[in-house]
Coordinates of C-alpha atoms in Angstrom, one line a residue:
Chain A
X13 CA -9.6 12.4 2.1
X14 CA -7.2 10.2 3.9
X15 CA -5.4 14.0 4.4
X16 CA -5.4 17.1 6.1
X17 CA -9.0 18.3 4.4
X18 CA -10.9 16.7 6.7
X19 CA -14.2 14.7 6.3
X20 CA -16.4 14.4 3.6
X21 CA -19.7 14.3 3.9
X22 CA -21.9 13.2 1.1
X23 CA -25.7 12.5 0.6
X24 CA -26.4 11.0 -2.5
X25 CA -26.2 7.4 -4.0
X26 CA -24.9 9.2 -7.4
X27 CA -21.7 10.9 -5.4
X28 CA -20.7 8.5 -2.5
X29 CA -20.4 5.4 -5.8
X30 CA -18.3 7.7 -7.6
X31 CA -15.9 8.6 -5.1
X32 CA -15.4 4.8 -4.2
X33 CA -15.6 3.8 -7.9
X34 CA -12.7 6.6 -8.7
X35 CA -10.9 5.4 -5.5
X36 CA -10.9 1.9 -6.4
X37 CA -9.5 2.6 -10.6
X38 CA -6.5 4.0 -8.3
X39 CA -6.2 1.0 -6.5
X40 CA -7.2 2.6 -3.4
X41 CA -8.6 -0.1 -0.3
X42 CA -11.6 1.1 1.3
X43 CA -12.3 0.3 5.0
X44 CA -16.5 0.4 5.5
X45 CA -18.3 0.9 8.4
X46 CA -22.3 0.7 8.4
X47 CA -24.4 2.1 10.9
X48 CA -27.6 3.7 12.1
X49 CA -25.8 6.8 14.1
X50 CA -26.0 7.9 17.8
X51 CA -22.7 6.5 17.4
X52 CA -20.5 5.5 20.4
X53 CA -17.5 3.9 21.4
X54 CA -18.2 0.5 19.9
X55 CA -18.9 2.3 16.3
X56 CA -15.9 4.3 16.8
X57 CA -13.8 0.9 17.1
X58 CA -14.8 -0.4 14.2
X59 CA -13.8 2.8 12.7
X60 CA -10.1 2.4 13.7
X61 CA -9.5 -0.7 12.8
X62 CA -10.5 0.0 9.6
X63 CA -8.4 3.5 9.7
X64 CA -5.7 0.6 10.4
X65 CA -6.6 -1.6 7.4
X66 CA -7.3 0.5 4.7
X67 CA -6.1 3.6 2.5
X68 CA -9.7 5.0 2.9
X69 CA -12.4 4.3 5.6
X70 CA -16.3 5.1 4.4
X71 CA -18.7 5.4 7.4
X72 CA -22.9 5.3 6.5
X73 CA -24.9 6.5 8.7
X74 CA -28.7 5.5 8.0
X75 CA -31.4 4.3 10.1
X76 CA -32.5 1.6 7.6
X77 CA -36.3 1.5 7.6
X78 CA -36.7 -1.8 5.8
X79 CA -35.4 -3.8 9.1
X80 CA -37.5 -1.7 11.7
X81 CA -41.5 -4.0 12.3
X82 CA -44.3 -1.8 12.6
X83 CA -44.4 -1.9 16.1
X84 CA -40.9 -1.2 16.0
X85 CA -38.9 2.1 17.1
X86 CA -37.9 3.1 13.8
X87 CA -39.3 6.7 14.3
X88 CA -37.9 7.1 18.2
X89 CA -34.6 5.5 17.0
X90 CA -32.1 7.7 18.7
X91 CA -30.4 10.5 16.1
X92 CA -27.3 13.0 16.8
X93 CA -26.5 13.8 13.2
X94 CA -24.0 16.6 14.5
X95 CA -22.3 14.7 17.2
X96 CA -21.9 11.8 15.1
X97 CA -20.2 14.1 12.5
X98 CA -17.8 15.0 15.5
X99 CA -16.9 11.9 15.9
X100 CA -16.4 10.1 13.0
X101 CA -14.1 12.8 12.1
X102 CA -12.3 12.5 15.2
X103 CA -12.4 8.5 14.1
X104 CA -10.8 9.0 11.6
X105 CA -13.8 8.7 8.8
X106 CA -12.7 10.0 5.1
X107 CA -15.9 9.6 3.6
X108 CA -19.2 10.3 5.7
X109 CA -22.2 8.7 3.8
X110 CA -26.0 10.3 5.4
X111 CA -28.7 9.6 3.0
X112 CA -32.3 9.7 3.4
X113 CA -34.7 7.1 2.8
X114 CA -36.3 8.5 0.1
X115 CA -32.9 8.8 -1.2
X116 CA -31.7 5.2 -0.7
X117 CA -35.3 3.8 -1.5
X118 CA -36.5 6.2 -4.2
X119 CA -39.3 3.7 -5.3
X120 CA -40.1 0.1 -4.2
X121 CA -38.0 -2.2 -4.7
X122 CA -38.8 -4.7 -7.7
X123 CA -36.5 -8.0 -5.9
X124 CA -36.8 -8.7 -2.6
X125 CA -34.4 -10.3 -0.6
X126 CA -35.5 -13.1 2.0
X127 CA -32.9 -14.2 4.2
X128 CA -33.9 -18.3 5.2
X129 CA -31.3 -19.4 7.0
X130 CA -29.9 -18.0 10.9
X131 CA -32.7 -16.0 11.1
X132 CA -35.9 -18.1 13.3
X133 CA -33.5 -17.8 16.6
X134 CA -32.6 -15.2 19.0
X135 CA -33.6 -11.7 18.1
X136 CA -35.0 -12.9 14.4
X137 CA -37.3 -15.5 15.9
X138 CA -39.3 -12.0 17.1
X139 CA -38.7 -9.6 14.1
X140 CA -39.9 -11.2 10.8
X141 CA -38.3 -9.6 8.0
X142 CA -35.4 -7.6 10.0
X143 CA -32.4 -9.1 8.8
X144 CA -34.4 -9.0 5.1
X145 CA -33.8 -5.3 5.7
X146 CA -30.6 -5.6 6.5
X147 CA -29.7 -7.6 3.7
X148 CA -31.6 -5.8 1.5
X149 CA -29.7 -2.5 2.8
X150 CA -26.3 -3.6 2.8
X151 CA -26.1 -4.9 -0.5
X152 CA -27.1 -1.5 -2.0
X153 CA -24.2 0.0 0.6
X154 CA -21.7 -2.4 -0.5
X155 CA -22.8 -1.7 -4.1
X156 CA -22.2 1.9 -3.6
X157 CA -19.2 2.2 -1.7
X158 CA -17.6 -1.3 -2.8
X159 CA -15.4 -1.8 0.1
X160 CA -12.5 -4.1 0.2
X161 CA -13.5 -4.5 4.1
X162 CA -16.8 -4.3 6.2
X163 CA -16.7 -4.1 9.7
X164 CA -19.2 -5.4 11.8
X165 CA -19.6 -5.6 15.9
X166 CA -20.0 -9.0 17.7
X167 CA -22.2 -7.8 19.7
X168 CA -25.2 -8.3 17.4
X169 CA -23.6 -11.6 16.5
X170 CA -26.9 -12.8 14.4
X171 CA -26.3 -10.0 12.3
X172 CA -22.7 -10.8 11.7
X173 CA -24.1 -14.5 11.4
X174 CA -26.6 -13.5 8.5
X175 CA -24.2 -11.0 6.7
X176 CA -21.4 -13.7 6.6
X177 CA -24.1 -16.0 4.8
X178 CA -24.7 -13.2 2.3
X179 CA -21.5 -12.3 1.6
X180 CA -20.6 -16.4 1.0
X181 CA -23.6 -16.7 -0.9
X182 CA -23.8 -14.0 -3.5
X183 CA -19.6 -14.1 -3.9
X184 CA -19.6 -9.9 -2.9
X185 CA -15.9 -8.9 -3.2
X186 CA -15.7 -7.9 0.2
X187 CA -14.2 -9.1 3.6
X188 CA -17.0 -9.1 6.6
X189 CA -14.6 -8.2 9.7
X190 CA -16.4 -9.2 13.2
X191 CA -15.2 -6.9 15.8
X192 CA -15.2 -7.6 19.2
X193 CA -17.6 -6.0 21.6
X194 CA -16.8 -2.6 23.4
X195 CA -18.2 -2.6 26.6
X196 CA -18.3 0.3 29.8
X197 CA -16.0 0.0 32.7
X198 CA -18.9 -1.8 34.4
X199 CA -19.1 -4.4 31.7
X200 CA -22.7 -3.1 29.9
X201 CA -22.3 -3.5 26.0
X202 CA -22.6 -0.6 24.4
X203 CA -25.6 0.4 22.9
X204 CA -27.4 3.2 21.3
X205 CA -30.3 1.6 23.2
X206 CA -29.3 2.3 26.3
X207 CA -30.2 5.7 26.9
X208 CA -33.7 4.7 27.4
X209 CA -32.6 2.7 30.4
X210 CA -34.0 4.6 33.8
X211 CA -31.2 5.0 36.7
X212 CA -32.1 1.6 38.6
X213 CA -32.0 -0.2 35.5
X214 CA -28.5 1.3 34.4
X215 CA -27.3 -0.3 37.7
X216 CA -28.8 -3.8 36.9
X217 CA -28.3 -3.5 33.0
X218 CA -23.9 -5.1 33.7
X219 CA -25.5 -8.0 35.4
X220 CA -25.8 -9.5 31.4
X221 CA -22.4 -9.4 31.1
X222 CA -21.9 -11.2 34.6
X223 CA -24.2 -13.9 33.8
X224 CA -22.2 -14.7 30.3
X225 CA -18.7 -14.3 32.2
X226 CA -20.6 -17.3 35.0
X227 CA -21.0 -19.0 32.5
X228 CA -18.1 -18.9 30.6
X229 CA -16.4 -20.1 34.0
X230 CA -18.4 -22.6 34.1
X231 CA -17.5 -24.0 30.4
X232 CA -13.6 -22.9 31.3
X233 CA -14.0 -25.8 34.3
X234 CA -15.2 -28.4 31.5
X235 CA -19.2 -27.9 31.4
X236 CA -20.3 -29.2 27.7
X237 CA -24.0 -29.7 28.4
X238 CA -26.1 -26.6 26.6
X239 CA -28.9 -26.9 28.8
X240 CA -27.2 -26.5 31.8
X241 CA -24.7 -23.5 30.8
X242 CA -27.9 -21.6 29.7
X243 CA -29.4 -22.5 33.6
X244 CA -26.3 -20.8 34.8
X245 CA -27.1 -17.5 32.8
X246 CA -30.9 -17.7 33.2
X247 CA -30.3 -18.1 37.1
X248 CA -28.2 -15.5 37.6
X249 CA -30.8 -13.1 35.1
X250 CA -33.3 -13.9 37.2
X251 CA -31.9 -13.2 40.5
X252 CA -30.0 -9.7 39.4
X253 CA -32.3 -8.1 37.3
X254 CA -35.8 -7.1 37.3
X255 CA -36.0 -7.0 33.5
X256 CA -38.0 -9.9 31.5
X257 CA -35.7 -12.4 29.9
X258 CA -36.4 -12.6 26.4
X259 CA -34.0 -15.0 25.6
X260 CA -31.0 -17.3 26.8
X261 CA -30.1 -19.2 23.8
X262 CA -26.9 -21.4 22.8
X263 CA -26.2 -22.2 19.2
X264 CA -23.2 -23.4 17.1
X265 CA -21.5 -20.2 15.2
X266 CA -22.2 -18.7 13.0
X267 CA -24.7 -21.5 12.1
X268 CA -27.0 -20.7 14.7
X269 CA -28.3 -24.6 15.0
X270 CA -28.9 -26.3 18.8
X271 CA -26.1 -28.2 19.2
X272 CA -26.0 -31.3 21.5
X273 CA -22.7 -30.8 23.3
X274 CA -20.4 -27.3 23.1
X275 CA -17.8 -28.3 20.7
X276 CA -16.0 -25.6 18.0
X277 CA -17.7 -22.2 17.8
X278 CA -20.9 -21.6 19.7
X279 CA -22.5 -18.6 20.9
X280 CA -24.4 -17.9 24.0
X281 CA -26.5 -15.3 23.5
X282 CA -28.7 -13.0 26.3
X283 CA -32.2 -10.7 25.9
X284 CA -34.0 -8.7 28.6
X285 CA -36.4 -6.4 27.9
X286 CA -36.9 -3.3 30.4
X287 CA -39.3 -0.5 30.1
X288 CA -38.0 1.3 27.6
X289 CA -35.2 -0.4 26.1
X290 CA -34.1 -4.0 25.4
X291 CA -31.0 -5.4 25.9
X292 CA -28.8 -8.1 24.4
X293 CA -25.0 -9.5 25.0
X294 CA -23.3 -12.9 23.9
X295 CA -20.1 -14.5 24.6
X296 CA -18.9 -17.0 22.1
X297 CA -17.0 -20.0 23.0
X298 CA -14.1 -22.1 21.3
X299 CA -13.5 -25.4 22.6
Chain B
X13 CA -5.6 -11.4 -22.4
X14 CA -6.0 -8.3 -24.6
X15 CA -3.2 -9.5 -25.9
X16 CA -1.9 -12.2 -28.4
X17 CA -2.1 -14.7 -25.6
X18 CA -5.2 -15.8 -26.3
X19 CA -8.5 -16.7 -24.5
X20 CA -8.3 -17.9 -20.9
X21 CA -10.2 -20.5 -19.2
X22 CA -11.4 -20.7 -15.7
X23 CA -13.5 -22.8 -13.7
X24 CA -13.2 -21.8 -10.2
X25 CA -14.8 -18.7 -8.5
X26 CA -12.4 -17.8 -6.3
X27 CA -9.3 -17.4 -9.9
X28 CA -12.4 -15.5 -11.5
X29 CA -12.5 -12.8 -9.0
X30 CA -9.1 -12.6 -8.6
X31 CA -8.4 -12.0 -12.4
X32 CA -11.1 -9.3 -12.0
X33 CA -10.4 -7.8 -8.9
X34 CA -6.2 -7.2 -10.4
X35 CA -8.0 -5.4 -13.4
X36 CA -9.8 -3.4 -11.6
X37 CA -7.7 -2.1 -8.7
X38 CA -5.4 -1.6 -12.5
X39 CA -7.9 0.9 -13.6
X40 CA -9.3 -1.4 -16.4
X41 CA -12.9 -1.6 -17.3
X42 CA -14.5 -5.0 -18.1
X43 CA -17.4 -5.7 -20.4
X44 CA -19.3 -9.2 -19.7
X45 CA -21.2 -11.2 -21.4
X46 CA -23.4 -14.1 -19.3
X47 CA -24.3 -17.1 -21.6
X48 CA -25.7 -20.5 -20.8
X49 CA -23.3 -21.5 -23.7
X50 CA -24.5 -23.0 -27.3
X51 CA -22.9 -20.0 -28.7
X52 CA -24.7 -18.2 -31.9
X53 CA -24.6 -14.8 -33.4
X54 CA -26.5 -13.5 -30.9
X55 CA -24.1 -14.2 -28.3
X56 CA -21.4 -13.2 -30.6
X57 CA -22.5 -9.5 -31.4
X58 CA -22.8 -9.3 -27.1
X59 CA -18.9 -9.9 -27.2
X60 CA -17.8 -7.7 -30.0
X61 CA -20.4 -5.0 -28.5
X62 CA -18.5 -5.7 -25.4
X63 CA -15.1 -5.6 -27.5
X64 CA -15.2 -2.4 -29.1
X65 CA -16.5 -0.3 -25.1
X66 CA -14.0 -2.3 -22.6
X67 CA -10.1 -3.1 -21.8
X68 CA -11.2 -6.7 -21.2
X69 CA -14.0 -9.0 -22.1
X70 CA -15.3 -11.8 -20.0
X71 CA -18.0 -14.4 -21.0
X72 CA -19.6 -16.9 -18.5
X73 CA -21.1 -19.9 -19.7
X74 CA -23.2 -21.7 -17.1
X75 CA -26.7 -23.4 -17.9
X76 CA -28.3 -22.0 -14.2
X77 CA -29.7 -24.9 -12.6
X78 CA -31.9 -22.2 -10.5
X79 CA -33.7 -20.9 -13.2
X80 CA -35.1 -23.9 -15.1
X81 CA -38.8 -25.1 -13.2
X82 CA -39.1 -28.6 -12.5
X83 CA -40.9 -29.7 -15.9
X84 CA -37.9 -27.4 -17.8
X85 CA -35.3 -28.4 -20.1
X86 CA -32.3 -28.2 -17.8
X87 CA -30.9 -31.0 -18.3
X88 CA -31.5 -31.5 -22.1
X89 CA -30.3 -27.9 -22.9
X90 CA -28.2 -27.9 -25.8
X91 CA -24.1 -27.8 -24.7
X92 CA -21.3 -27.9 -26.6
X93 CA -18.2 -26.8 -24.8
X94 CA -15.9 -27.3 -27.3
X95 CA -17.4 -25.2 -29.9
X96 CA -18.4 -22.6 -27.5
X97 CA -14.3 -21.9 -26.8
X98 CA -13.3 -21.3 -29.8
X99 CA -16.5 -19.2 -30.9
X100 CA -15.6 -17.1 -27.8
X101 CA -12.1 -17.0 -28.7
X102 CA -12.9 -16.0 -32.3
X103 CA -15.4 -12.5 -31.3
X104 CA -12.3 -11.2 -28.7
X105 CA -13.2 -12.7 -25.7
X106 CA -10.2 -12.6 -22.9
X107 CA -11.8 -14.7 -19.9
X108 CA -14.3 -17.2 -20.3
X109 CA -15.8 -18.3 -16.7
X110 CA -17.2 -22.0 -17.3
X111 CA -18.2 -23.0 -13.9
X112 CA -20.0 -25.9 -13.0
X113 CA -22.9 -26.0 -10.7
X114 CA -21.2 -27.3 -7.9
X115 CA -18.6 -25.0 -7.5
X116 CA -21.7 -21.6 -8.0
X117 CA -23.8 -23.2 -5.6
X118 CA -21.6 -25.2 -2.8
X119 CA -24.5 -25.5 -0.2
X120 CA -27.7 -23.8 -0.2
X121 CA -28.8 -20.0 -0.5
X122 CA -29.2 -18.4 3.0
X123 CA -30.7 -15.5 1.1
X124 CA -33.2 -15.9 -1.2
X125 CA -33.5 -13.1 -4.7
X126 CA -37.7 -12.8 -5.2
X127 CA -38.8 -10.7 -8.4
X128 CA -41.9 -9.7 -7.6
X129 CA -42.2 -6.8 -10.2
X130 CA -42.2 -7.2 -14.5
X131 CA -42.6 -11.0 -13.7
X132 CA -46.3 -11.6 -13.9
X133 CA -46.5 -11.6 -17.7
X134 CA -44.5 -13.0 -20.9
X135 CA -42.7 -15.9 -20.1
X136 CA -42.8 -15.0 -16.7
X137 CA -46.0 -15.7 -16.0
X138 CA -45.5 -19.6 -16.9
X139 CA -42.1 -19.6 -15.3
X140 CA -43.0 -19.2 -11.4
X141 CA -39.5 -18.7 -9.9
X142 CA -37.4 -18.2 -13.5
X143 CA -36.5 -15.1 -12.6
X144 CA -35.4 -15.4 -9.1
X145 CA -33.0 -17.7 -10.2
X146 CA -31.5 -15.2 -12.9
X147 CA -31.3 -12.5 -9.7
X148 CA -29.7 -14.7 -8.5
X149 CA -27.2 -15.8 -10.6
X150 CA -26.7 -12.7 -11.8
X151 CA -25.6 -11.3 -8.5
X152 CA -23.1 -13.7 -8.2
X153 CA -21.7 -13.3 -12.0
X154 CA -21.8 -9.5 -11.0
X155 CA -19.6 -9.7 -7.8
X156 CA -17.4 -12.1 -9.2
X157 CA -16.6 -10.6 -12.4
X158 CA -17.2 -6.9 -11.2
X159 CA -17.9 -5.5 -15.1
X160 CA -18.4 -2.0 -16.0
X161 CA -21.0 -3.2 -18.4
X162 CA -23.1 -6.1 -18.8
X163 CA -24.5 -7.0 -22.5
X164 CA -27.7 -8.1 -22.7
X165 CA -29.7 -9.5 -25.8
X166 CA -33.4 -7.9 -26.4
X167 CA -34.6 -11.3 -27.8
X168 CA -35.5 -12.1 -24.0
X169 CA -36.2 -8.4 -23.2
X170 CA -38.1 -9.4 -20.2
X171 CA -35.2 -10.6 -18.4
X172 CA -33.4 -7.1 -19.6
X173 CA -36.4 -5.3 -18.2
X174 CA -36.1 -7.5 -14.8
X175 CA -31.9 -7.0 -14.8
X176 CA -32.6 -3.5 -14.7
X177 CA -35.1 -2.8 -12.1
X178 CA -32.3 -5.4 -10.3
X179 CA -29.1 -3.4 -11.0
X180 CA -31.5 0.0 -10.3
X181 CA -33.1 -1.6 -7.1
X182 CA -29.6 -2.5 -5.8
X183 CA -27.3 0.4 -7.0
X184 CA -24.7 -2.3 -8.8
X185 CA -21.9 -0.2 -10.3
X186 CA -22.4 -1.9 -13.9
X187 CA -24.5 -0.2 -16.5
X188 CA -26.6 -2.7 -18.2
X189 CA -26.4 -2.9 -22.5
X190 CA -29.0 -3.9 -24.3
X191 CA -28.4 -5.3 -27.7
X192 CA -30.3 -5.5 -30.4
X193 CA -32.0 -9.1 -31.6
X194 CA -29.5 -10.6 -34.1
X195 CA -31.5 -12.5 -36.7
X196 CA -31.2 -15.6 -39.6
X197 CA -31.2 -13.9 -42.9
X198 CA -35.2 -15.2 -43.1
X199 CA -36.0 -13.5 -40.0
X200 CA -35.7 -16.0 -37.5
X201 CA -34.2 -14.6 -34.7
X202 CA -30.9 -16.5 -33.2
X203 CA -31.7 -18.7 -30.4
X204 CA -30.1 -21.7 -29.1
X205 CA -33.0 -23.8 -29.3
X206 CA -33.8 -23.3 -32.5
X207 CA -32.2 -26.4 -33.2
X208 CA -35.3 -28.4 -32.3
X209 CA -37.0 -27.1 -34.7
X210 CA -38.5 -29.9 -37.5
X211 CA -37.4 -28.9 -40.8
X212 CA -41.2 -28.1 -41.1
X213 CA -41.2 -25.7 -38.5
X214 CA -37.9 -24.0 -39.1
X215 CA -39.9 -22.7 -42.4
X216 CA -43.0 -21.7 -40.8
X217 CA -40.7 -19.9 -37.8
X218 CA -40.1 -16.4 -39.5
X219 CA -43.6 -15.9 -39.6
X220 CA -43.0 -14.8 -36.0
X221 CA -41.0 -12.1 -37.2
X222 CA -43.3 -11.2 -40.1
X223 CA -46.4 -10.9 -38.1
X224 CA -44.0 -8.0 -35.7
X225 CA -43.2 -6.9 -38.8
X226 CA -46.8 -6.5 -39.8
X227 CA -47.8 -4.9 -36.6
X228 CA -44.9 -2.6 -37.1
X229 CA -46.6 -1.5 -40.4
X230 CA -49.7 -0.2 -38.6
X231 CA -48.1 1.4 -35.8
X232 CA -46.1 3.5 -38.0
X233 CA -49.8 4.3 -40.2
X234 CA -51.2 5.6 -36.9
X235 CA -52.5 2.7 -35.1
X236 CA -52.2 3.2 -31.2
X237 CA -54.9 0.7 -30.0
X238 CA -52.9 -2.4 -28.0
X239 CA -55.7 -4.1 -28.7
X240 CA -55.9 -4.1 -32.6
X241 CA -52.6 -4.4 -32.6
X242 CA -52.2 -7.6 -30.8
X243 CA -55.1 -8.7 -33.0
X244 CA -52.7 -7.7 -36.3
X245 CA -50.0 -9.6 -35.0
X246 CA -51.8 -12.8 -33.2
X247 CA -54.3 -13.5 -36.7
X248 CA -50.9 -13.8 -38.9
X249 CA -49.3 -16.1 -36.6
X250 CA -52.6 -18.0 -36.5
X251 CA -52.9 -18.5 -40.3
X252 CA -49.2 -18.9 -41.0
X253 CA -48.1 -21.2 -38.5
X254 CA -49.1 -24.7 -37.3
X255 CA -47.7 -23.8 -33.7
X256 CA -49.8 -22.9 -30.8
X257 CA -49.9 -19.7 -30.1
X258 CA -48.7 -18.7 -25.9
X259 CA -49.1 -15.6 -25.8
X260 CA -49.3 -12.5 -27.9
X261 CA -48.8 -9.5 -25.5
X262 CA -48.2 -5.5 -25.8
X263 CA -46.9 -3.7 -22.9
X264 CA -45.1 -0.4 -21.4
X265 CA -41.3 -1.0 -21.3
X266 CA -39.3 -1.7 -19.2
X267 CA -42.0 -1.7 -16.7
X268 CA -44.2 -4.1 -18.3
X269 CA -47.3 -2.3 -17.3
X270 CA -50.6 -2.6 -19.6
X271 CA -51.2 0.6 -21.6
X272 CA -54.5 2.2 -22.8
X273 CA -52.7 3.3 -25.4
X274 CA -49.7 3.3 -27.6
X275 CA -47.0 6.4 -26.3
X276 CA -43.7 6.4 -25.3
X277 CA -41.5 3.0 -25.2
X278 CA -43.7 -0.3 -25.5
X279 CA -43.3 -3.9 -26.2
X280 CA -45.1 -6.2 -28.8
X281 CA -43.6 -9.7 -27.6
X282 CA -45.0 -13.3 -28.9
X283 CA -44.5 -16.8 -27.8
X284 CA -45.3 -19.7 -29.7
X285 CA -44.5 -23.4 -28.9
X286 CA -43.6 -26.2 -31.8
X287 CA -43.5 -29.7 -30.9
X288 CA -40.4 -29.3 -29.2
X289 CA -39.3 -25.9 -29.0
X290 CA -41.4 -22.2 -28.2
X291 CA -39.8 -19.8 -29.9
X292 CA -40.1 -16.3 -28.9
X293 CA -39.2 -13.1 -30.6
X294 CA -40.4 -9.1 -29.5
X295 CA -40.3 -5.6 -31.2
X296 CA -40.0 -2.5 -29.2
X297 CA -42.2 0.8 -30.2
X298 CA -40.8 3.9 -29.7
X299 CA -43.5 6.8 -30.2

């Protein structure tokens, strides 16, 4: 690790917490990156600025399926188990954690965690019990790898939200590092979602990103008013995209409440569903 | 600390994890003890378990406002700061975290801890919600003070057999200690609310005791029916004590499961309240 031998790769609860416990007697930081795979650029970001950070970097890879609904696409989730390997190596990854569900869940679990707060807006308001999932998994990750530093995308910036809550809440000795978003040349978020888009809708899919960038021009030349910076977005959606809006939302962050007047932190916050894949962006302001 | 320095004191979360994060990234292990204060034996034998298997010992005392119901005694729970220092001092403890409410619980939870497993019986079952605030606090002590092993008394084994399925559940990296119940010379076991106790009850209380005692007979003469034995143990607490019995209850352990039958690790646990105390007290079977 950290060294010419490469990556390891390790698959059980048992080994990854006592490589980290062992690295941490030495006084070793770790730098932890969570995700579900089919990694791309924007994992591969996180990954090097925690290779930047930290003596050691720990990468999961598990597609979680406490945070998936029933009519969710846990099982279609995309997976590239070897190309991810590939490049979280390349990323710089010491430690590559891939376990399986039954390893990570090997009976049901006897406290549940219920996340109340951020969660009845944007993508929560439509997936009861996701970010209980997520809460639910990363405090078993952080338990077993026991980072000095997590790093976490912007782009799902309720996630961040809810994590930072979490992390507050229940004192974890850890560091939740937001990370921009990583975007293609044409402006599209990155996603492991977006392979499911079809041609036409690849070519309407950076139109999100315009509609966040009209906006932000729009608060830039001294619009305040929420309502009428989310009638900027929503116009522009409609009349550049044949995908359903799900969403155009504005909130204080990372409180997620409506907020009167953009003032401080606020996020605005995009979701269109097309056939086969739903996207989301956001732009957060500071005034 | 460790050293002829003597005990320190600290209030604030943020000096707690700091003191434990140095130790750690040092190589030393830590033993903690959680207390909600009123020191006694019981508490005592935690710290000089704790003594004898870590570099460092750290005691919290904090009475958890989130696990008391509504009709509880949170607020008339017995305190005594200053006693409980140098009691803490005197069995070799190095940190004692004394927060106060305020300062574990600035704002609201934005997660929520729900047992929903080992709950629905003992003292549980009268305690909606106990037990979610013990998760709770627990997983804050935990992250804060980051032991190597946590020391728990079996007199409320319930809450062991709830810490466990939590530490289990969520892959903490402490290992969890039971220790034995430390008793009065009559019997009694150690509790901090014994002290409500009339002088009448205090000499009808080691009947508790005695009637485990008694069931303990029969079990080791062959007697494997949960049934009979409850009945052994519930009529000698019903003609030796004026209290009302609450419950008189045999179980697999930790799970907390009803058996058919006697085998393998179970639980004999009473409950029974005095004017103004309820006294509990629990034998564990091993066949």
């Amino acid at each position: 690790m950290n060294t010419a031998a490469g990556m390891k790769v390790v698959t059980t609860r048992k080994e990854i917490q006592a490589i980290a416990t062992k690295l941490k007697k030495e006084g070793k930081s770790i730098g932890f990156v969570p995700t579900m795979g089919f990694l791309h650029e924007g994992h591969l970001a996180l990954a090097e600025r925690a290779r930047k950070e930290n003596d050691f970097v720990f990468m999961s890879i598990f597609v979680n399926p406490l945070q998936f609904g029933p009519n969710e696409d846990f099982e279609r989730y995309p997976r590239d188990a070897e190309g991810d390997r590939k490049k979280a190596e390349t990323a710089g990854v010491d430690v590559l954690f891939i376990p399986t569900s039954e390893e990570m869940y090997p009976h049901p679990l006897s406290v549940q965690m219920k996340v109340t707060k951020r969660t009845d807006v944007l993508c929560g308001r439509k997936r009861p019990g996701h970010f209980d999932g997520v809460a639910a998994v990363l405090t078993k990750l952080f338990h077993l790898i026991q980072p000095d530093r997590a790093y976490f995308g912007l782009k799902d910036a309720q996630q961040v939200a809810v994590v930072e809550g979490l992390v507050r809440d229940y004192d974890f000795p850890v560091e939740i590092v937001p990370v921009g978003i990583v975007r293609e040349k044409d402006g599209l978020a990155k996603s492991s979602r977006n392979v499911y888009l079809s041609e036409a809708e690849r070519k309407e899919a950076p139109e999100l990103y315009k509609s966040l960038q009209i906006a932000n021009k729009a608060v830039e030349e001294g619009e305040r008013n929420p309502e009428k910076i989310i009638s900027i977005a929503k116009q522009h959606l409609k009349t550049h995209t044949n995908g359903k809006i799900d969403y155009v939302e504005l909130y204080s962050y990372p409180e997620l409440q409506p907020v009167a007047e953009l003032r401080g932190r606020s996020i605005l916050a995009i979701a269109v569903q097309f056939e086969k894949a739903r996207l989301i962006d956001n732009i957060i302001f500071e005034i």
